[in-house]
Amino acid sequence: MIVTSCFSGDENEKLKDIQFDLYSELSGRLVDNAREQYFRACRLLQVEDELSIQLRRYQRGDHRVFQAVHDLIAAWFRFSRDDHGQFRLGENEESYWVRVSDEWQAFFMSELEFYEYEQFTRNIVIARVFENTEPGYTAEKFLLDTLKLRYREMTKFDPDQDEDSE
């Protein structure tokens, strides 16, 4: 995860640290979830295609393939749910960390329900199997474009976005 401010007011460093600490685990879940959905579809249809064969052979991938996807979901969580580091009554640093970690993980997992959108799931699989190649880059672009449309209220996430184009 690249820890940075993605929109005006994105200043909760505690939350960013929590998201950073959970980055590896949650990006792994992103891929595992898509992988399972893809294999479930193959079992249902009783087909074994080239993509599923390559996916079964695939062991460990480059985490950077899904870094921007994770970071965009993380930014959306901060944009839509951030309490700006405010402790609740009786809460201390440790209990805040636990509460927000749980909320972030639950949010991330609820976002995976969106990934039942078949094209999104398929493009996660393609990005994983064909990482760092043209088909993989195309799949990554699809994933980011889909999320940017979904999170369009958060207008300043893309540093290349021209403010006049809104």
CSV table of N, CA and C in Angstrom, one decimal:
chain,number,residue,atom,x,y,z
A,1,MET,N,0.9,-1.2,0.0
A,1,MET,CA,0.0,0.0,0.0
A,1,MET,C,0.9,1.2,0.0
A,2,ILE,N,0.5,2.2,-0.8
A,2,ILE,CA,1.2,3.4,-0.8
A,2,ILE,C,0.4,4.4,0.1
A,3,VAL,N,1.0,4.8,1.2
A,3,VAL,CA,0.3,5.6,2.1
A,3,VAL,C,0.4,7.1,1.7
A,4,THR,N,-0.7,7.6,1.3
A,4,THR,CA,-0.7,9.0,0.8
A,4,THR,C,-2.1,9.6,1.0
A,5,SER,N,-2.2,10.9,0.8
A,5,SER,CA,-3.5,11.5,0.9
A,5,SER,C,-4.1,11.5,-0.5
A,6,CYS,N,-5.4,11.1,-0.6
A,6,CYS,CA,-6.0,10.8,-1.9
A,6,CYS,C,-7.2,11.8,-2.2
A,7,PHE,N,-7.6,12.6,-1.2
A,7,PHE,CA,-8.6,13.6,-1.4
A,7,PHE,C,-8.5,14.6,-0.3
A,8,SER,N,-9.2,15.7,-0.4
A,8,SER,CA,-9.1,16.8,0.6
A,8,SER,C,-9.6,16.3,1.9
A,9,GLY,N,-8.8,16.5,3.0
A,9,GLY,CA,-9.2,16.0,4.3
A,9,GLY,C,-8.8,14.6,4.6
A,10,ASP,N,-8.0,14.0,3.8
A,10,ASP,CA,-7.6,12.6,4.0
A,10,ASP,C,-6.3,12.6,4.9
A,11,GLU,N,-6.6,12.8,6.2
A,11,GLU,CA,-5.5,13.1,7.1
A,11,GLU,C,-5.4,12.2,8.3
A,12,ASN,N,-6.2,11.1,8.3
A,12,ASN,CA,-6.2,10.2,9.4
A,12,ASN,C,-5.1,9.2,9.3
A,13,GLU,N,-3.9,9.5,9.9
A,13,GLU,CA,-2.7,8.7,9.7
A,13,GLU,C,-2.9,7.4,10.5
A,14,LYS,N,-3.6,7.4,11.6
A,14,LYS,CA,-3.9,6.1,12.3
A,14,LYS,C,-4.6,5.1,11.4
A,15,LEU,N,-5.6,5.6,10.7
A,15,LEU,CA,-6.4,4.7,9.8
A,15,LEU,C,-5.5,4.2,8.7
A,16,LYS,N,-4.7,5.1,8.1
A,16,LYS,CA,-3.8,4.7,7.0
A,16,LYS,C,-2.8,3.7,7.5
A,17,ASP,N,-2.3,3.8,8.7
A,17,ASP,CA,-1.4,2.8,9.3
A,17,ASP,C,-2.1,1.5,9.5
A,18,ILE,N,-3.3,1.5,9.9
A,18,ILE,CA,-4.1,0.2,10.1
A,18,ILE,C,-4.3,-0.4,8.7
A,19,GLN,N,-4.6,0.3,7.7
A,19,GLN,CA,-4.8,-0.2,6.3
A,19,GLN,C,-3.5,-0.7,5.8
A,20,PHE,N,-2.4,0.0,6.1
A,20,PHE,CA,-1.1,-0.5,5.7
A,20,PHE,C,-0.7,-1.8,6.3
A,21,ASP,N,-1.0,-2.0,7.6
A,21,ASP,CA,-0.7,-3.2,8.3
A,21,ASP,C,-1.5,-4.4,7.8
A,22,LEU,N,-2.7,-4.1,7.3
A,22,LEU,CA,-3.6,-5.2,6.8
A,22,LEU,C,-3.5,-5.4,5.3
A,23,TYR,N,-2.6,-4.7,4.6
A,23,TYR,CA,-2.5,-4.7,3.1
A,23,TYR,C,-2.3,-6.1,2.6
A,24,SER,N,-1.3,-6.8,3.1
A,24,SER,CA,-1.0,-8.1,2.5
A,24,SER,C,-2.1,-9.1,2.7
A,25,GLU,N,-2.7,-9.1,3.8
A,25,GLU,CA,-3.8,-10.0,4.1
A,25,GLU,C,-5.0,-9.7,3.2
A,26,LEU,N,-5.4,-8.5,3.1
A,26,LEU,CA,-6.6,-8.2,2.3
A,26,LEU,C,-6.4,-8.3,0.8
A,27,SER,N,-5.2,-7.9,0.4
A,27,SER,CA,-4.9,-8.1,-1.1
A,27,SER,C,-4.9,-9.6,-1.4
A,28,GLY,N,-4.5,-10.4,-0.5
A,28,GLY,CA,-4.5,-11.9,-0.7
A,28,GLY,C,-6.0,-12.3,-0.8
A,29,ARG,N,-6.8,-11.8,0.1
A,29,ARG,CA,-8.3,-12.2,0.0
A,29,ARG,C,-8.9,-11.8,-1.3
A,30,LEU,N,-8.5,-10.6,-1.8
A,30,LEU,CA,-9.1,-10.1,-3.1
A,30,LEU,C,-8.8,-11.2,-4.1
A,31,VAL,N,-7.6,-11.7,-4.2
A,31,VAL,CA,-7.3,-12.7,-5.2
A,31,VAL,C,-7.9,-14.0,-4.9
A,32,ASP,N,-7.8,-14.5,-3.7
A,32,ASP,CA,-8.4,-15.7,-3.3
A,32,ASP,C,-9.9,-15.8,-3.5
A,33,ASN,N,-10.6,-14.7,-3.3
A,33,ASN,CA,-12.0,-14.7,-3.5
A,33,ASN,C,-12.3,-14.8,-5.0
A,34,ALA,N,-11.7,-14.1,-5.8
A,34,ALA,CA,-11.9,-14.2,-7.3
A,34,ALA,C,-11.5,-15.6,-7.8
A,35,ARG,N,-10.4,-16.1,-7.3
A,35,ARG,CA,-10.0,-17.4,-7.7
A,35,ARG,C,-11.1,-18.5,-7.4
A,36,GLU,N,-11.6,-18.4,-6.2
A,36,GLU,CA,-12.6,-19.4,-5.8
A,36,GLU,C,-13.9,-19.2,-6.6
A,37,GLN,N,-14.3,-18.0,-6.9
A,37,GLN,CA,-15.5,-17.7,-7.7
A,37,GLN,C,-15.3,-18.3,-9.1
A,38,TYR,N,-14.1,-18.1,-9.6
A,38,TYR,CA,-13.8,-18.6,-11.0
A,38,TYR,C,-13.8,-20.1,-11.0
A,39,PHE,N,-13.2,-20.7,-10.0
A,39,PHE,CA,-13.2,-22.2,-10.0
A,39,PHE,C,-14.6,-22.7,-9.8
A,40,ARG,N,-15.4,-22.1,-9.0
A,40,ARG,CA,-16.8,-22.5,-8.7
A,40,ARG,C,-17.6,-22.4,-10.0
A,41,ALA,N,-17.4,-21.4,-10.8
A,41,ALA,CA,-18.1,-21.3,-12.1
A,41,ALA,C,-17.6,-22.4,-13.0
A,42,CYS,N,-16.3,-22.7,-13.0
A,42,CYS,CA,-15.8,-23.8,-13.9
A,42,CYS,C,-16.5,-25.2,-13.5
A,43,ARG,N,-16.5,-25.4,-12.2
A,43,ARG,CA,-17.2,-26.6,-11.7
A,43,ARG,C,-18.6,-26.7,-12.1
A,44,LEU,N,-19.3,-25.6,-11.9
A,44,LEU,CA,-20.8,-25.5,-12.2
A,44,LEU,C,-21.0,-25.9,-13.7
A,45,LEU,N,-20.2,-25.3,-14.6
A,45,LEU,CA,-20.3,-25.5,-16.0
A,45,LEU,C,-19.6,-26.8,-16.5
A,46,GLN,N,-18.8,-27.4,-15.6
A,46,GLN,CA,-18.0,-28.6,-15.9
A,46,GLN,C,-17.1,-28.3,-17.1
A,47,VAL,N,-16.4,-27.2,-17.0
A,47,VAL,CA,-15.4,-26.9,-18.0
A,47,VAL,C,-14.0,-26.6,-17.3
A,48,GLU,N,-13.0,-26.9,-18.0
A,48,GLU,CA,-11.7,-26.5,-17.6
A,48,GLU,C,-11.0,-25.8,-18.8
A,49,ASP,N,-11.0,-24.4,-18.7
A,49,ASP,CA,-10.5,-23.6,-19.8
A,49,ASP,C,-9.0,-23.3,-19.5
A,50,GLU,N,-8.4,-22.7,-20.5
A,50,GLU,CA,-6.9,-22.3,-20.4
A,50,GLU,C,-6.6,-21.4,-19.2
A,51,LEU,N,-7.5,-20.5,-18.9
A,51,LEU,CA,-7.3,-19.6,-17.7
A,51,LEU,C,-7.4,-20.4,-16.4
A,52,SER,N,-8.3,-21.3,-16.3
A,52,SER,CA,-8.4,-22.1,-15.0
A,52,SER,C,-7.2,-23.0,-14.9
A,53,ILE,N,-6.7,-23.5,-16.0
A,53,ILE,CA,-5.5,-24.4,-15.9
A,53,ILE,C,-4.3,-23.6,-15.5
A,54,GLN,N,-4.1,-22.4,-16.0
A,54,GLN,CA,-3.0,-21.5,-15.6
A,54,GLN,C,-3.1,-21.0,-14.2
A,55,LEU,N,-4.4,-20.8,-13.8
A,55,LEU,CA,-4.6,-20.3,-12.5
A,55,LEU,C,-4.3,-21.4,-11.4
A,56,ARG,N,-4.6,-22.6,-11.7
A,56,ARG,CA,-4.2,-23.7,-10.8
A,56,ARG,C,-2.7,-23.9,-10.7
A,57,ARG,N,-2.0,-23.6,-11.7
A,57,ARG,CA,-0.5,-23.7,-11.7
A,57,ARG,C,0.1,-22.5,-11.0
A,58,TYR,N,-0.6,-21.4,-10.9
A,58,TYR,CA,0.0,-20.2,-10.4
A,58,TYR,C,0.2,-20.3,-8.9
A,59,GLN,N,1.4,-20.0,-8.4
A,59,GLN,CA,1.7,-20.1,-7.0
A,59,GLN,C,1.6,-18.8,-6.2
A,60,ARG,N,2.5,-17.9,-6.5
A,60,ARG,CA,2.7,-16.7,-5.8
A,60,ARG,C,2.9,-15.5,-6.8
A,61,GLY,N,2.2,-14.4,-6.5
A,61,GLY,CA,2.3,-13.3,-7.5
A,61,GLY,C,2.9,-12.1,-6.9
A,62,ASP,N,3.0,-11.1,-7.8
A,62,ASP,CA,3.5,-9.8,-7.5
A,62,ASP,C,2.4,-9.0,-6.8
A,63,HIS,N,2.6,-8.6,-5.6
A,63,HIS,CA,1.6,-7.9,-4.8
A,63,HIS,C,1.2,-6.5,-5.5
A,64,ARG,N,2.1,-6.0,-6.3
A,64,ARG,CA,1.9,-4.7,-6.9
A,64,ARG,C,0.8,-4.7,-7.9
A,65,VAL,N,0.5,-5.9,-8.4
A,65,VAL,CA,-0.6,-6.0,-9.4
A,65,VAL,C,-1.9,-5.5,-8.9
A,66,PHE,N,-2.2,-5.7,-7.6
A,66,PHE,CA,-3.4,-5.3,-7.0
A,66,PHE,C,-3.3,-4.2,-6.0
A,67,GLN,N,-2.1,-3.6,-6.0
A,67,GLN,CA,-1.9,-2.5,-5.0
A,67,GLN,C,-2.8,-1.3,-5.3
A,68,ALA,N,-2.9,-0.9,-6.5
A,68,ALA,CA,-3.8,0.3,-6.8
A,68,ALA,C,-5.2,0.0,-6.6
A,69,VAL,N,-5.7,-1.3,-6.8
A,69,VAL,CA,-7.0,-1.7,-6.5
A,69,VAL,C,-7.3,-1.6,-5.0
A,70,HIS,N,-6.4,-2.2,-4.2
A,70,HIS,CA,-6.5,-2.1,-2.8
A,70,HIS,C,-6.5,-0.7,-2.3
A,71,ASP,N,-5.6,0.1,-2.8
A,71,ASP,CA,-5.4,1.5,-2.3
A,71,ASP,C,-6.7,2.3,-2.7
A,72,LEU,N,-7.3,2.0,-3.8
A,72,LEU,CA,-8.5,2.8,-4.2
A,72,LEU,C,-9.7,2.4,-3.2
A,73,ILE,N,-9.8,1.1,-2.9
A,73,ILE,CA,-10.8,0.7,-1.9
A,73,ILE,C,-10.5,1.3,-0.6
A,74,ALA,N,-9.2,1.3,-0.2
A,74,ALA,CA,-8.8,1.9,1.1
A,74,ALA,C,-9.2,3.4,1.2
A,75,ALA,N,-8.9,4.1,0.1
A,75,ALA,CA,-9.2,5.5,0.0
A,75,ALA,C,-10.7,5.7,0.1
A,76,TRP,N,-11.5,4.9,-0.6
A,76,TRP,CA,-12.9,5.0,-0.5
A,76,TRP,C,-13.4,4.8,0.9
A,77,PHE,N,-12.9,3.8,1.6
A,77,PHE,CA,-13.2,3.6,3.0
A,77,PHE,C,-13.0,4.9,3.8
A,78,ARG,N,-11.8,5.4,3.7
A,78,ARG,CA,-11.5,6.6,4.4
A,78,ARG,C,-12.4,7.8,4.0
A,79,PHE,N,-12.7,7.9,2.8
A,79,PHE,CA,-13.6,9.0,2.3
A,79,PHE,C,-15.0,8.8,2.8
A,80,SER,N,-15.5,7.6,2.8
A,80,SER,CA,-16.9,7.4,3.1
A,80,SER,C,-17.2,7.0,4.6
A,81,ARG,N,-16.1,6.6,5.3
A,81,ARG,CA,-16.4,6.1,6.7
A,81,ARG,C,-15.5,6.6,7.8
A,82,ASP,N,-14.5,7.5,7.4
A,82,ASP,CA,-13.5,7.9,8.4
A,82,ASP,C,-14.1,8.7,9.5
A,83,ASP,N,-13.7,8.4,10.8
A,83,ASP,CA,-14.1,9.1,11.9
A,83,ASP,C,-13.0,10.1,12.4
A,84,HIS,N,-12.0,10.3,11.5
A,84,HIS,CA,-10.9,11.2,11.7
A,84,HIS,C,-10.1,11.0,13.0
A,85,GLY,N,-10.1,9.7,13.4
A,85,GLY,CA,-9.3,9.3,14.5
A,85,GLY,C,-9.9,9.5,15.9
A,86,GLN,N,-11.2,9.8,15.9
A,86,GLN,CA,-11.9,10.2,17.1
A,86,GLN,C,-12.2,8.9,17.9
A,87,PHE,N,-11.7,8.9,19.1
A,87,PHE,CA,-11.9,7.8,20.0
A,87,PHE,C,-13.4,7.8,20.5
A,88,ARG,N,-14.0,6.7,20.7
A,88,ARG,CA,-15.3,6.6,21.3
A,88,ARG,C,-15.2,6.6,22.8
A,89,LEU,N,-16.2,6.9,23.5
A,89,LEU,CA,-16.2,7.0,24.9
A,89,LEU,C,-15.6,5.7,25.5
A,90,GLY,N,-14.6,5.9,26.4
A,90,GLY,CA,-13.9,4.7,27.0
A,90,GLY,C,-12.9,4.0,26.1
A,91,GLU,N,-12.7,4.5,24.9
A,91,GLU,CA,-11.8,3.9,24.0
A,91,GLU,C,-10.4,4.4,24.2
A,92,ASN,N,-9.4,3.6,24.1
A,92,ASN,CA,-8.0,4.0,24.1
A,92,ASN,C,-7.3,3.7,22.8
A,93,GLU,N,-6.1,4.0,22.6
A,93,GLU,CA,-5.3,3.7,21.4
A,93,GLU,C,-5.5,2.3,20.9
A,94,GLU,N,-5.3,1.3,21.8
A,94,GLU,CA,-5.4,-0.1,21.4
A,94,GLU,C,-6.8,-0.5,21.0
A,95,SER,N,-7.8,-0.1,21.8
A,95,SER,CA,-9.2,-0.5,21.4
A,95,SER,C,-9.6,0.2,20.1
A,96,TYR,N,-9.1,1.4,19.9
A,96,TYR,CA,-9.4,2.1,18.7
A,96,TYR,C,-8.9,1.3,17.5
A,97,TRP,N,-7.6,0.9,17.7
A,97,TRP,CA,-6.9,0.1,16.6
A,97,TRP,C,-7.7,-1.1,16.3
A,98,VAL,N,-8.2,-1.9,17.3
A,98,VAL,CA,-8.9,-3.1,17.1
A,98,VAL,C,-10.2,-2.8,16.4
A,99,ARG,N,-11.0,-1.8,16.9
A,99,ARG,CA,-12.3,-1.5,16.3
A,99,ARG,C,-12.1,-1.1,14.9
A,100,VAL,N,-11.2,-0.2,14.6
A,100,VAL,CA,-11.1,0.3,13.2
A,100,VAL,C,-10.6,-0.8,12.3
A,101,SER,N,-9.7,-1.6,12.8
A,101,SER,CA,-9.2,-2.8,12.0
A,101,SER,C,-10.3,-3.7,11.6
A,102,ASP,N,-11.2,-4.0,12.6
A,102,ASP,CA,-12.4,-4.8,12.3
A,102,ASP,C,-13.3,-4.2,11.3
A,103,GLU,N,-13.5,-2.9,11.5
A,103,GLU,CA,-14.4,-2.2,10.5
A,103,GLU,C,-13.8,-2.2,9.1
A,104,TRP,N,-12.5,-1.9,9.0
A,104,TRP,CA,-11.9,-1.9,7.7
A,104,TRP,C,-12.0,-3.3,7.0
A,105,GLN,N,-11.7,-4.3,7.8
A,105,GLN,CA,-11.7,-5.6,7.2
A,105,GLN,C,-13.1,-6.0,6.8
A,106,ALA,N,-14.1,-5.7,7.6
A,106,ALA,CA,-15.5,-6.0,7.3
A,106,ALA,C,-15.9,-5.2,6.0
A,107,PHE,N,-15.5,-4.0,5.9
A,107,PHE,CA,-15.8,-3.1,4.7
A,107,PHE,C,-15.2,-3.8,3.5
A,108,PHE,N,-13.9,-4.1,3.6
A,108,PHE,CA,-13.2,-4.7,2.5
A,108,PHE,C,-13.9,-5.9,2.0
A,109,MET,N,-14.3,-6.8,2.9
A,109,MET,CA,-14.9,-8.0,2.6
A,109,MET,C,-16.3,-7.8,2.0
A,110,SER,N,-17.0,-6.7,2.5
A,110,SER,CA,-18.3,-6.4,1.9
A,110,SER,C,-18.1,-5.9,0.4
A,111,GLU,N,-17.0,-5.2,0.2
A,111,GLU,CA,-16.8,-4.8,-1.2
A,111,GLU,C,-16.5,-6.0,-2.1
A,112,LEU,N,-16.0,-7.1,-1.6
A,112,LEU,CA,-15.8,-8.3,-2.4
A,112,LEU,C,-17.1,-8.8,-2.9
A,113,GLU,N,-18.2,-8.5,-2.2
A,113,GLU,CA,-19.5,-8.9,-2.8
A,113,GLU,C,-19.8,-8.3,-4.1
A,114,PHE,N,-19.3,-7.0,-4.3
A,114,PHE,CA,-19.4,-6.3,-5.6
A,114,PHE,C,-18.7,-7.1,-6.7
A,115,TYR,N,-17.7,-7.9,-6.3
A,115,TYR,CA,-16.9,-8.6,-7.2
A,115,TYR,C,-17.6,-9.8,-7.8
A,116,GLU,N,-18.9,-10.0,-7.3
A,116,GLU,CA,-19.6,-11.1,-8.0
A,116,GLU,C,-20.0,-10.6,-9.4
A,117,TYR,N,-19.8,-9.4,-9.7
A,117,TYR,CA,-19.9,-8.9,-11.1
A,117,TYR,C,-18.9,-9.7,-11.9
A,118,GLU,N,-19.3,-10.5,-12.7
A,118,GLU,CA,-18.4,-11.5,-13.4
A,118,GLU,C,-17.2,-11.0,-14.1
A,119,GLN,N,-17.4,-9.9,-14.8
A,119,GLN,CA,-16.3,-9.3,-15.5
A,119,GLN,C,-15.2,-8.8,-14.5
A,120,PHE,N,-15.6,-8.3,-13.4
A,120,PHE,CA,-14.6,-7.9,-12.4
A,120,PHE,C,-13.8,-9.1,-11.9
A,121,THR,N,-14.5,-10.1,-11.5
A,121,THR,CA,-13.8,-11.4,-11.0
A,121,THR,C,-12.9,-11.9,-12.1
A,122,ARG,N,-13.4,-12.0,-13.3
A,122,ARG,CA,-12.6,-12.5,-14.4
A,122,ARG,C,-11.3,-11.7,-14.6
A,123,ASN,N,-11.4,-10.4,-14.5
A,123,ASN,CA,-10.3,-9.5,-14.7
A,123,ASN,C,-9.3,-9.6,-13.6
A,124,ILE,N,-9.7,-9.9,-12.4
A,124,ILE,CA,-8.8,-10.2,-11.2
A,124,ILE,C,-8.0,-11.4,-11.6
A,125,VAL,N,-8.7,-12.4,-12.1
A,125,VAL,CA,-8.0,-13.7,-12.4
A,125,VAL,C,-7.0,-13.4,-13.6
A,126,ILE,N,-7.4,-12.7,-14.6
A,126,ILE,CA,-6.5,-12.4,-15.7
A,126,ILE,C,-5.3,-11.6,-15.3
A,127,ALA,N,-5.6,-10.6,-14.4
A,127,ALA,CA,-4.5,-9.8,-13.9
A,127,ALA,C,-3.5,-10.6,-13.1
A,128,ARG,N,-3.9,-11.6,-12.4
A,128,ARG,CA,-3.1,-12.5,-11.6
A,128,ARG,C,-2.3,-13.4,-12.5
A,129,VAL,N,-3.0,-14.1,-13.4
A,129,VAL,CA,-2.3,-15.1,-14.3
A,129,VAL,C,-1.4,-14.4,-15.3
A,130,PHE,N,-1.7,-13.3,-15.8
A,130,PHE,CA,-0.9,-12.6,-16.8
A,130,PHE,C,-0.3,-11.4,-16.3
A,131,GLU,N,0.1,-11.4,-15.0
A,131,GLU,CA,0.7,-10.2,-14.4
A,131,GLU,C,1.9,-9.7,-15.1
A,132,ASN,N,2.0,-8.4,-15.2
A,132,ASN,CA,3.2,-7.8,-15.8
A,132,ASN,C,3.3,-8.1,-17.3
A,133,THR,N,2.2,-8.4,-18.0
A,133,THR,CA,2.2,-8.5,-19.4
A,133,THR,C,1.0,-7.7,-19.9
A,134,GLU,N,0.9,-7.5,-21.2
A,134,GLU,CA,-0.2,-6.7,-21.8
A,134,GLU,C,-1.6,-7.1,-21.4
A,135,PRO,N,-1.9,-8.4,-21.5
A,135,PRO,CA,-3.3,-8.8,-21.0
A,135,PRO,C,-3.5,-8.5,-19.5
A,136,GLY,N,-2.5,-8.7,-18.7
A,136,GLY,CA,-2.6,-8.3,-17.3
A,136,GLY,C,-2.8,-6.8,-17.1
A,137,TYR,N,-2.0,-6.0,-17.8
A,137,TYR,CA,-2.2,-4.6,-17.7
A,137,TYR,C,-3.6,-4.1,-18.1
A,138,THR,N,-4.1,-4.7,-19.2
A,138,THR,CA,-5.4,-4.4,-19.6
A,138,THR,C,-6.5,-4.8,-18.5
A,139,ALA,N,-6.3,-5.9,-17.9
A,139,ALA,CA,-7.2,-6.3,-16.8
A,139,ALA,C,-7.1,-5.4,-15.6
A,140,GLU,N,-5.9,-5.0,-15.3
A,140,GLU,CA,-5.7,-4.0,-14.2
A,140,GLU,C,-6.4,-2.7,-14.5
A,141,LYS,N,-6.3,-2.3,-15.7
A,141,LYS,CA,-6.9,-1.0,-16.1
A,141,LYS,C,-8.5,-1.1,-16.0
A,142,PHE,N,-9.0,-2.3,-16.4
A,142,PHE,CA,-10.4,-2.5,-16.3
A,142,PHE,C,-10.9,-2.4,-14.8
A,143,LEU,N,-10.1,-3.1,-13.9
A,143,LEU,CA,-10.4,-3.1,-12.5
A,143,LEU,C,-10.4,-1.7,-11.9
A,144,LEU,N,-9.4,-0.9,-12.2
A,144,LEU,CA,-9.3,0.5,-11.7
A,144,LEU,C,-10.4,1.4,-12.3
A,145,ASP,N,-10.7,1.2,-13.6
A,145,ASP,CA,-11.7,2.1,-14.2
A,145,ASP,C,-13.1,1.7,-13.6
A,146,THR,N,-13.3,0.5,-13.3
A,146,THR,CA,-14.6,0.1,-12.7
A,146,THR,C,-14.7,0.7,-11.3
A,147,LEU,N,-13.7,0.6,-10.5
A,147,LEU,CA,-13.7,1.1,-9.2
A,147,LEU,C,-13.8,2.6,-9.2
A,148,LYS,N,-13.1,3.3,-10.1
A,148,LYS,CA,-13.2,4.8,-10.2
A,148,LYS,C,-14.6,5.2,-10.5
A,149,LEU,N,-15.3,4.5,-11.4
A,149,LEU,CA,-16.7,4.8,-11.7
A,149,LEU,C,-17.5,4.5,-10.4
A,150,ARG,N,-17.3,3.5,-9.7
A,150,ARG,CA,-18.0,3.1,-8.5
A,150,ARG,C,-17.8,4.2,-7.4
A,151,TYR,N,-16.6,4.7,-7.3
A,151,TYR,CA,-16.2,5.6,-6.3
A,151,TYR,C,-16.1,7.0,-6.8
A,152,ARG,N,-16.9,7.4,-7.8
A,152,ARG,CA,-16.7,8.7,-8.5
A,152,ARG,C,-16.9,9.9,-7.6
A,153,GLU,N,-17.6,9.7,-6.5
A,153,GLU,CA,-17.7,10.9,-5.6
A,153,GLU,C,-16.4,11.4,-5.0
A,154,MET,N,-15.4,10.5,-5.0
A,154,MET,CA,-14.1,10.8,-4.4
A,154,MET,C,-13.3,11.3,-5.6
A,155,THR,N,-13.5,12.5,-6.0
A,155,THR,CA,-12.9,13.0,-7.3
A,155,THR,C,-11.4,13.2,-7.3
A,156,LYS,N,-10.8,13.4,-6.2
A,156,LYS,CA,-9.4,13.8,-6.2
A,156,LYS,C,-8.4,12.6,-6.1
A,157,PHE,N,-8.9,11.4,-6.1
A,157,PHE,CA,-8.0,10.2,-5.9
A,157,PHE,C,-7.0,10.1,-7.0
A,158,ASP,N,-7.4,10.3,-8.2
A,158,ASP,CA,-6.5,10.2,-9.4
A,158,ASP,C,-5.7,11.5,-9.5
A,159,PRO,N,-4.4,11.5,-9.2
A,159,PRO,CA,-3.6,12.7,-9.3
A,159,PRO,C,-3.4,13.2,-10.7
A,160,ASP,N,-3.7,12.4,-11.7
A,160,ASP,CA,-3.6,12.8,-13.1
A,160,ASP,C,-4.9,13.5,-13.6
A,161,GLN,N,-5.9,13.4,-12.8
A,161,GLN,CA,-7.2,13.9,-13.2
A,161,GLN,C,-7.2,15.4,-13.3
A,162,ASP,N,-7.7,16.0,-14.3
A,162,ASP,CA,-7.7,17.4,-14.5
A,162,ASP,C,-9.0,18.0,-13.8
A,163,GLU,N,-8.8,18.9,-12.9
A,163,GLU,CA,-9.9,19.4,-12.2
A,163,GLU,C,-11.0,20.1,-13.1
A,164,ASP,N,-10.6,20.6,-14.2
A,164,ASP,CA,-11.5,21.2,-15.1
A,164,ASP,C,-12.4,20.2,-15.8
A,165,SER,N,-12.1,18.9,-15.8
A,165,SER,CA,-12.8,17.9,-16.5
A,165,SER,C,-14.0,17.4,-15.7
A,166,GLU,N,-14.2,17.8,-14.5
A,166,GLU,CA,-15.3,17.3,-13.7
A,166,GLU,C,-16.6,17.8,-14.1
